[in-house]
mmCIF file of C-alpha atoms in Angstrom:
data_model
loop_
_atom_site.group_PDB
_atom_site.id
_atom_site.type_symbol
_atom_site.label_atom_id
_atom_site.label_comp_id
_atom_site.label_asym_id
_atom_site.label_seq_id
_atom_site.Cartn_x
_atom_site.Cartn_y
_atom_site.Cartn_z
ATOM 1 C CA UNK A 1 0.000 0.000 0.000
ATOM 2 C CA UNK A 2 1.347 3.351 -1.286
ATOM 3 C CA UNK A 3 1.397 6.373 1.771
ATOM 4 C CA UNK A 4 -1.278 9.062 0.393
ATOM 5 C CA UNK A 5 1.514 12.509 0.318
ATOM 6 C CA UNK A 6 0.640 14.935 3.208
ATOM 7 C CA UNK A 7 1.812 18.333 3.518
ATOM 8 C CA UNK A 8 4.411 20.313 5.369
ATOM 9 C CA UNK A 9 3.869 21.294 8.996
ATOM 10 C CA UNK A 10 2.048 24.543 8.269
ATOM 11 C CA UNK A 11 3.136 27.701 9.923
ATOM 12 C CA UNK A 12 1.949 29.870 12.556
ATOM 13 C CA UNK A 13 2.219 32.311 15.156
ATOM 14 C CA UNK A 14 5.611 33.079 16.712
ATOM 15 C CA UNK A 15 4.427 31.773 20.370
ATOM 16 C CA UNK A 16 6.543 28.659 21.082
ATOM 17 C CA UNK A 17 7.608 27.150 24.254
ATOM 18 C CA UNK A 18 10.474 29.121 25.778
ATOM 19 C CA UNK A 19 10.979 28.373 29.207
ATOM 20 C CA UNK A 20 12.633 24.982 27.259
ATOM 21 C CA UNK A 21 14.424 27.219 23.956
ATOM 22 C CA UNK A 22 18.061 27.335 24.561
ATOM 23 C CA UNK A 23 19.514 30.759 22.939
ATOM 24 C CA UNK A 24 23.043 29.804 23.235
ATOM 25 C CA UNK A 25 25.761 27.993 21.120
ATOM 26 C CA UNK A 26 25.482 24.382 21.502
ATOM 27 C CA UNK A 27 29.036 24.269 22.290
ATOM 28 C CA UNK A 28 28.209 26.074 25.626
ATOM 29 C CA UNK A 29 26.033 24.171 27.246
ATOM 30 C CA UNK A 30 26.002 20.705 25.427
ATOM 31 C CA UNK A 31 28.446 17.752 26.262
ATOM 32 C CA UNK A 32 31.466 16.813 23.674
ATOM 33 C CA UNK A 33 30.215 14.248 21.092
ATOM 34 C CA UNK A 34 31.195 10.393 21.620
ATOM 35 C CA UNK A 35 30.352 10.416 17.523
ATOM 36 C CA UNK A 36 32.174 13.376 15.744
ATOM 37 C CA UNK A 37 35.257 14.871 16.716
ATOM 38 C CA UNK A 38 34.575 18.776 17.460
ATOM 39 C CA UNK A 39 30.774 18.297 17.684
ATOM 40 C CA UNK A 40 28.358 18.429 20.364
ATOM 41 C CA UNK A 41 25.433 15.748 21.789
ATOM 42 C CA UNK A 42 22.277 17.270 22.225
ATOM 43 C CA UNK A 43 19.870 14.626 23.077
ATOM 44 C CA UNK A 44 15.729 15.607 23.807
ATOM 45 C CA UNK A 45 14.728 14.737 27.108
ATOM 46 C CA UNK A 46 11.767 13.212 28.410
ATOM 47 C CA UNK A 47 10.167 16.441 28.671
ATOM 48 C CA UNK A 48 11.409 18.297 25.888
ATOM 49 C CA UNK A 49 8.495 18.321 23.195
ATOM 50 C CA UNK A 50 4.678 17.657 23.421
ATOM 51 C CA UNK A 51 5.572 13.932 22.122
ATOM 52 C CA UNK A 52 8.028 13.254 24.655
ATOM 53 C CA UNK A 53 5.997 14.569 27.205
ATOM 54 C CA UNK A 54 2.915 12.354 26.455
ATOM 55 C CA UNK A 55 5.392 9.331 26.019
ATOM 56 C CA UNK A 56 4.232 9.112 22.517
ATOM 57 C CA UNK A 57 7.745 8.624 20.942
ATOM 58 C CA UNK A 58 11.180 7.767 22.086
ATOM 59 C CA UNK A 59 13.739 10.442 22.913
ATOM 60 C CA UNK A 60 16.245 10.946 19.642
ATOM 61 C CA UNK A 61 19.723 12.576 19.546
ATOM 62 C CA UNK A 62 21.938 14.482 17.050
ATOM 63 C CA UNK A 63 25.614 15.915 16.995
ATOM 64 C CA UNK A 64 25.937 19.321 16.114
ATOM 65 C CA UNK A 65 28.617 22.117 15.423
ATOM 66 C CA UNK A 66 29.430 24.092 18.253
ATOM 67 C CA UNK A 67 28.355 27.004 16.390
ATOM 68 C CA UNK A 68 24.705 25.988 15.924
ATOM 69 C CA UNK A 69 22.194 27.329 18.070
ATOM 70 C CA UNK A 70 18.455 25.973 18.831
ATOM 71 C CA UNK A 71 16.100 27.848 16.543
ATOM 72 C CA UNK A 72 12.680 28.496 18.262
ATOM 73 C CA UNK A 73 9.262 26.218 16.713
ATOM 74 C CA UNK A 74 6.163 28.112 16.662
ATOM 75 C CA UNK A 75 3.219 26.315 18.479
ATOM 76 C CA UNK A 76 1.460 25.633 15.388
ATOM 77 C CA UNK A 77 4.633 23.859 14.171
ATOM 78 C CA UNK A 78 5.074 22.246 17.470
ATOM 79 C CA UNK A 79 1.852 20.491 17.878
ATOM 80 C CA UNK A 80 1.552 22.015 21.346
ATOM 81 C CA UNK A 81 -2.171 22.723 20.827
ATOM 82 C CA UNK A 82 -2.758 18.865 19.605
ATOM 83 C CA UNK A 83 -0.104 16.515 20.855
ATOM 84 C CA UNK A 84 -0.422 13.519 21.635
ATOM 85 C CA UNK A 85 -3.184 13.266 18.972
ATOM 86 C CA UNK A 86 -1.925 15.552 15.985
ATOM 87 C CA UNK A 87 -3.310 14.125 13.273
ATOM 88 C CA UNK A 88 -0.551 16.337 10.762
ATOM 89 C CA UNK A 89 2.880 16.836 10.650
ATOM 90 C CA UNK A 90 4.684 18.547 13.682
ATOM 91 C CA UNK A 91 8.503 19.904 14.372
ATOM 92 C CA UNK A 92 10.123 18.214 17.215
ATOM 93 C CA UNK A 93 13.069 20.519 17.428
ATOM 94 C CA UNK A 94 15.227 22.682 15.095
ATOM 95 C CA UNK A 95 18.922 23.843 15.474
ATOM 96 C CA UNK A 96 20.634 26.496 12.677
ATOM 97 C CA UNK A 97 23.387 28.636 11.601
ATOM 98 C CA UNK A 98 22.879 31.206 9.200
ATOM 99 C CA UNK A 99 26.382 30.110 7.164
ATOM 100 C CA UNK A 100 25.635 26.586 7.142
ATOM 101 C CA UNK A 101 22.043 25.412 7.264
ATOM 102 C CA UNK A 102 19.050 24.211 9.709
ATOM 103 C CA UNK A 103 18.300 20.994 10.848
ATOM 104 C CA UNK A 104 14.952 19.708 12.111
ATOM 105 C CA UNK A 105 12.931 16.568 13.782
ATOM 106 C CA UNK A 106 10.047 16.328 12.037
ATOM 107 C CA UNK A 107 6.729 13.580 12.946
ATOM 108 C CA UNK A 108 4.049 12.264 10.933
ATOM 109 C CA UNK A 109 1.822 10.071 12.974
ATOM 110 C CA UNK A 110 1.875 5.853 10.940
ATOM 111 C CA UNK A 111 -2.017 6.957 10.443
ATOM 112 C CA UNK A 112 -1.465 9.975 8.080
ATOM 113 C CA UNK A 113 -0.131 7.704 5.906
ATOM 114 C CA UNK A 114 -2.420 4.596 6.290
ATOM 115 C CA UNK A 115 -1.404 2.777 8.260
ATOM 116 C CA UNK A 116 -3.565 1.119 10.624
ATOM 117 C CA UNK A 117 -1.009 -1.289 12.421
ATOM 118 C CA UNK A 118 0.384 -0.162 15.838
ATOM 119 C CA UNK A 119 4.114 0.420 16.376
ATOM 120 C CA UNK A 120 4.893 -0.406 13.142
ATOM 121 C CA UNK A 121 7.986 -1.233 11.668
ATOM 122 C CA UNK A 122 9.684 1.461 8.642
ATOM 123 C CA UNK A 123 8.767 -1.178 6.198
ATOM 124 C CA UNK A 124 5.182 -1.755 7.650
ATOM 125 C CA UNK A 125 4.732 1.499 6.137
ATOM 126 C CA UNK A 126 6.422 1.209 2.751
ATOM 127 C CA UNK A 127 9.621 1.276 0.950
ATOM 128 C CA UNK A 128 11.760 4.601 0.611
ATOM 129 C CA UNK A 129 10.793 5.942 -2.265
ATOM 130 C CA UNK A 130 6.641 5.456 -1.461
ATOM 131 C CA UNK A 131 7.771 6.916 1.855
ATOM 132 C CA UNK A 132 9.645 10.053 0.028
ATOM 133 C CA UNK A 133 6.591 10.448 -1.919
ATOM 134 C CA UNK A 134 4.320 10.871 0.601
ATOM 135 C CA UNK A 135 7.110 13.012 2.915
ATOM 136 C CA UNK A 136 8.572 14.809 0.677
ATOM 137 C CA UNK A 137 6.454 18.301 1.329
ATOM 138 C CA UNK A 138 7.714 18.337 5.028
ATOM 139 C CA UNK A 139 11.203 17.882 3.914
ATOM 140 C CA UNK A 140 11.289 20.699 1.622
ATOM 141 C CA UNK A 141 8.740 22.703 3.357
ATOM 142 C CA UNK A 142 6.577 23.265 0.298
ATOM 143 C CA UNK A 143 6.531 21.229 -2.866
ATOM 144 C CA UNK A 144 6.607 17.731 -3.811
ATOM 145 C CA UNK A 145 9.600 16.560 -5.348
ATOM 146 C CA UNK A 146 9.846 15.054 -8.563
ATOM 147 C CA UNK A 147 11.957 12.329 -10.128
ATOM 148 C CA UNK A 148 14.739 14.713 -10.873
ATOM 149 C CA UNK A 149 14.965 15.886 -7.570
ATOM 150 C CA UNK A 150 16.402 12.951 -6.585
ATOM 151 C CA UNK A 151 20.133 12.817 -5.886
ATOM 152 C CA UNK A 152 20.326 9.685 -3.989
ATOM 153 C CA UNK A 153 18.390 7.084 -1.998
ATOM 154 C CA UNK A 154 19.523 4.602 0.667
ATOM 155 C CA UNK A 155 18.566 2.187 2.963
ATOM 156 C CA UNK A 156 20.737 1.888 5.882
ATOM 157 C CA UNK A 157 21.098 0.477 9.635
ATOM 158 C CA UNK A 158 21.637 1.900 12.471
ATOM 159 C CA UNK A 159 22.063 0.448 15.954
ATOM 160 C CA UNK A 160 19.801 -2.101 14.237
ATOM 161 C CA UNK A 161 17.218 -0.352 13.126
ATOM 162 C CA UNK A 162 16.307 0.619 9.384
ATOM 163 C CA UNK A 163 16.388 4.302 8.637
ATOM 164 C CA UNK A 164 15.916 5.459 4.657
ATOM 165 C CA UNK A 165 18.331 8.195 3.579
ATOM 166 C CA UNK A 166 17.098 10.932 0.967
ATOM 167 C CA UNK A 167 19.719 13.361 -0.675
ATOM 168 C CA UNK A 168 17.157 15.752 -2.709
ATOM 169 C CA UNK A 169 17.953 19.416 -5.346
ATOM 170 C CA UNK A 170 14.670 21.364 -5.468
ATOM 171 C CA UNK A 171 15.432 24.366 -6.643
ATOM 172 C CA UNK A 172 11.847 25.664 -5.425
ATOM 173 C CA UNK A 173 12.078 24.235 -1.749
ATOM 174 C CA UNK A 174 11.117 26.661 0.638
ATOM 175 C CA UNK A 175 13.728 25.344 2.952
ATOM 176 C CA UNK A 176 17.147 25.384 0.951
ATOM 177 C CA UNK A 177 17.050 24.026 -2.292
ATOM 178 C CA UNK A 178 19.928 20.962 -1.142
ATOM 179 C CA UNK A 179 18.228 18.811 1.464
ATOM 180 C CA UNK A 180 18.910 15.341 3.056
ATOM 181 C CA UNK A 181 17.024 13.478 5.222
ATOM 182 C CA UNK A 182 17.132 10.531 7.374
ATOM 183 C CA UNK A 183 13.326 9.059 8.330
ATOM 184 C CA UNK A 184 12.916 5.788 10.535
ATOM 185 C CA UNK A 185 9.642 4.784 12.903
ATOM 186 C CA UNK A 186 8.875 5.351 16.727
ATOM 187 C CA UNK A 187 6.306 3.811 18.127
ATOM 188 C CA UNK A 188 3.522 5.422 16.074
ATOM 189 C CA UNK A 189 4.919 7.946 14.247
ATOM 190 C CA UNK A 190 7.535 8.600 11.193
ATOM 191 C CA UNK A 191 10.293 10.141 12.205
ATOM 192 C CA UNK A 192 12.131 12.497 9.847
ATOM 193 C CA UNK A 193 16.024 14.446 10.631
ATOM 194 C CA UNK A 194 15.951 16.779 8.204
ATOM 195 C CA UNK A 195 19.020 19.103 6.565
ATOM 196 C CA UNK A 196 18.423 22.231 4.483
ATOM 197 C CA UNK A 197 20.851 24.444 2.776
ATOM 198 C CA UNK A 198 20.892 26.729 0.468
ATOM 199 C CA UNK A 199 23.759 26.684 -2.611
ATOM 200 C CA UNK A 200 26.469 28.927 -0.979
ATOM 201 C CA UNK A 201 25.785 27.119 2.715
ATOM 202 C CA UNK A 202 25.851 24.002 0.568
ATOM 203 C CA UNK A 203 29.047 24.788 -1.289
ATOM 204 C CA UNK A 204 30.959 25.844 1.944
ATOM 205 C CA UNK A 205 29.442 23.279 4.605
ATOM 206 C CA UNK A 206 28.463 20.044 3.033
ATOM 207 C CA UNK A 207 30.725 18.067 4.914
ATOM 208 C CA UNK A 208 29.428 19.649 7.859
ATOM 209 C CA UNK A 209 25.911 18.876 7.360
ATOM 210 C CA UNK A 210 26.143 15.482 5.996
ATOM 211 C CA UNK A 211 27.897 14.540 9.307
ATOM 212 C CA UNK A 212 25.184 15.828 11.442
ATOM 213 C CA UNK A 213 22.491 13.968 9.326
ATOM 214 C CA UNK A 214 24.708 10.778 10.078
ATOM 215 C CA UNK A 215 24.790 11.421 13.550
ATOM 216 C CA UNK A 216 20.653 11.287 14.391
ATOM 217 C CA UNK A 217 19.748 8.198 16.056
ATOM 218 C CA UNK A 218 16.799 7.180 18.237
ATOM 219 C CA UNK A 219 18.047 6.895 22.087
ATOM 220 C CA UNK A 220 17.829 3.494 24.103
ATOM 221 C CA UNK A 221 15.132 2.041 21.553
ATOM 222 C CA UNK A 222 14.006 -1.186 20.969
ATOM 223 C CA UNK A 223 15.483 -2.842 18.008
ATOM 224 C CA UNK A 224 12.663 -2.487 14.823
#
């Protein structure tokens, strides 16, 4: 069965939740990466987002430079109104610099896309490229991609469980016309890390940003 395509977390207002928004560099306040030399762990806490809060998906981690700060989620973006039963696309978290790129932790719930099994497995929903089909709005933040879009597509594992990797060029992408994504389950949801760039962050940092997408990994998780 082939996902139905949703669309990108729509925005909002500017209210978001900032007793928990971190304005700093992440290299002042977050531990030294065990993953990438000269990066930073941030990993979300049980409390950190709506989801985690409502124990509706397992906590997730990323390394970052220590130049990238947290970059605030509007409500509507967050799902704070809705979560735990947001029945669209949400933001998680999102981290930037202006000279490199943004990254973000995007969730669709398994039901958006029809699925009707619980805690189901990345291939209970369907294979990458039916998956990128039906994602691929949230990833770019506006348009569907089309087949020449399409840079690369992988499956991969890590710690055991199956993630699909997305490089995408949309030229029309309201996030940064280079993107790359890595999406894998959680209990009920999709999970998507998401990198945007634009073509001069892209030209000067893609090194950068294709080690952070490397780095996101579901925390103390059962194996799926």
């Amino acid at each position: 069965q082939t996902p139905q395509k949703i669309i990108t977390p729509c925005a909002g207002g500017a209210e978001t939740d900032s007793q928990l928004l971190e304005t700093k560099m992440v290299g002042a306040y977050l531990p030294r990466s065990n993953y990438e030399d000269g990066f930073f762990d941030f990993v979300a806490e049980a409390k950190r987002t709506p989801a985690l809060r409502a124990g509706a998906l397992e906590q997730y981690g990323v390394s970052l430079p220590p130049d990238w700060k947290e970059v605030p989620v509007s409500n509507a973006k967050s799902g704070n109104y809705c979560q735990p039963r947001c029945d669209e696309a949400t933001t998680e978290v999102a981290f930037g610099n202006p000279e490199q790129g943004t990254f973000q932790i995007i969730i669709i719930p398994t039901t958006k896309l029809l699925i009707a099994k619980k805690n189901p497995t990345l291939s209970d929903v369907g294979n990458s490229r039916s998956i990128l089909d039906a994602i691929s709005p949230a990833i770019t933040g506006s348009v569907a991609i089309e087949d020449e879009d399409i840079v690369r597509i992988e499956d991969s594992a890590r710690d055991d469980r199956l993630f699909y990797e997305y490089e995408l060029v949309t030229p029309y992408a309201q996030t940064g016309a280079h993107n790359l994504a890595a999406v894998c389950t959680s209990m009920n949801y999709l999970v998507i890390a998401t990198i945007a760039a634009n073509d001069k962050q892209w030209s000067k940092s893609e090194m950068v940003l294709r080690k952070i997408i490397k780095s996101f990994k579901l925390i103390n998780t059962e194996k799926s």
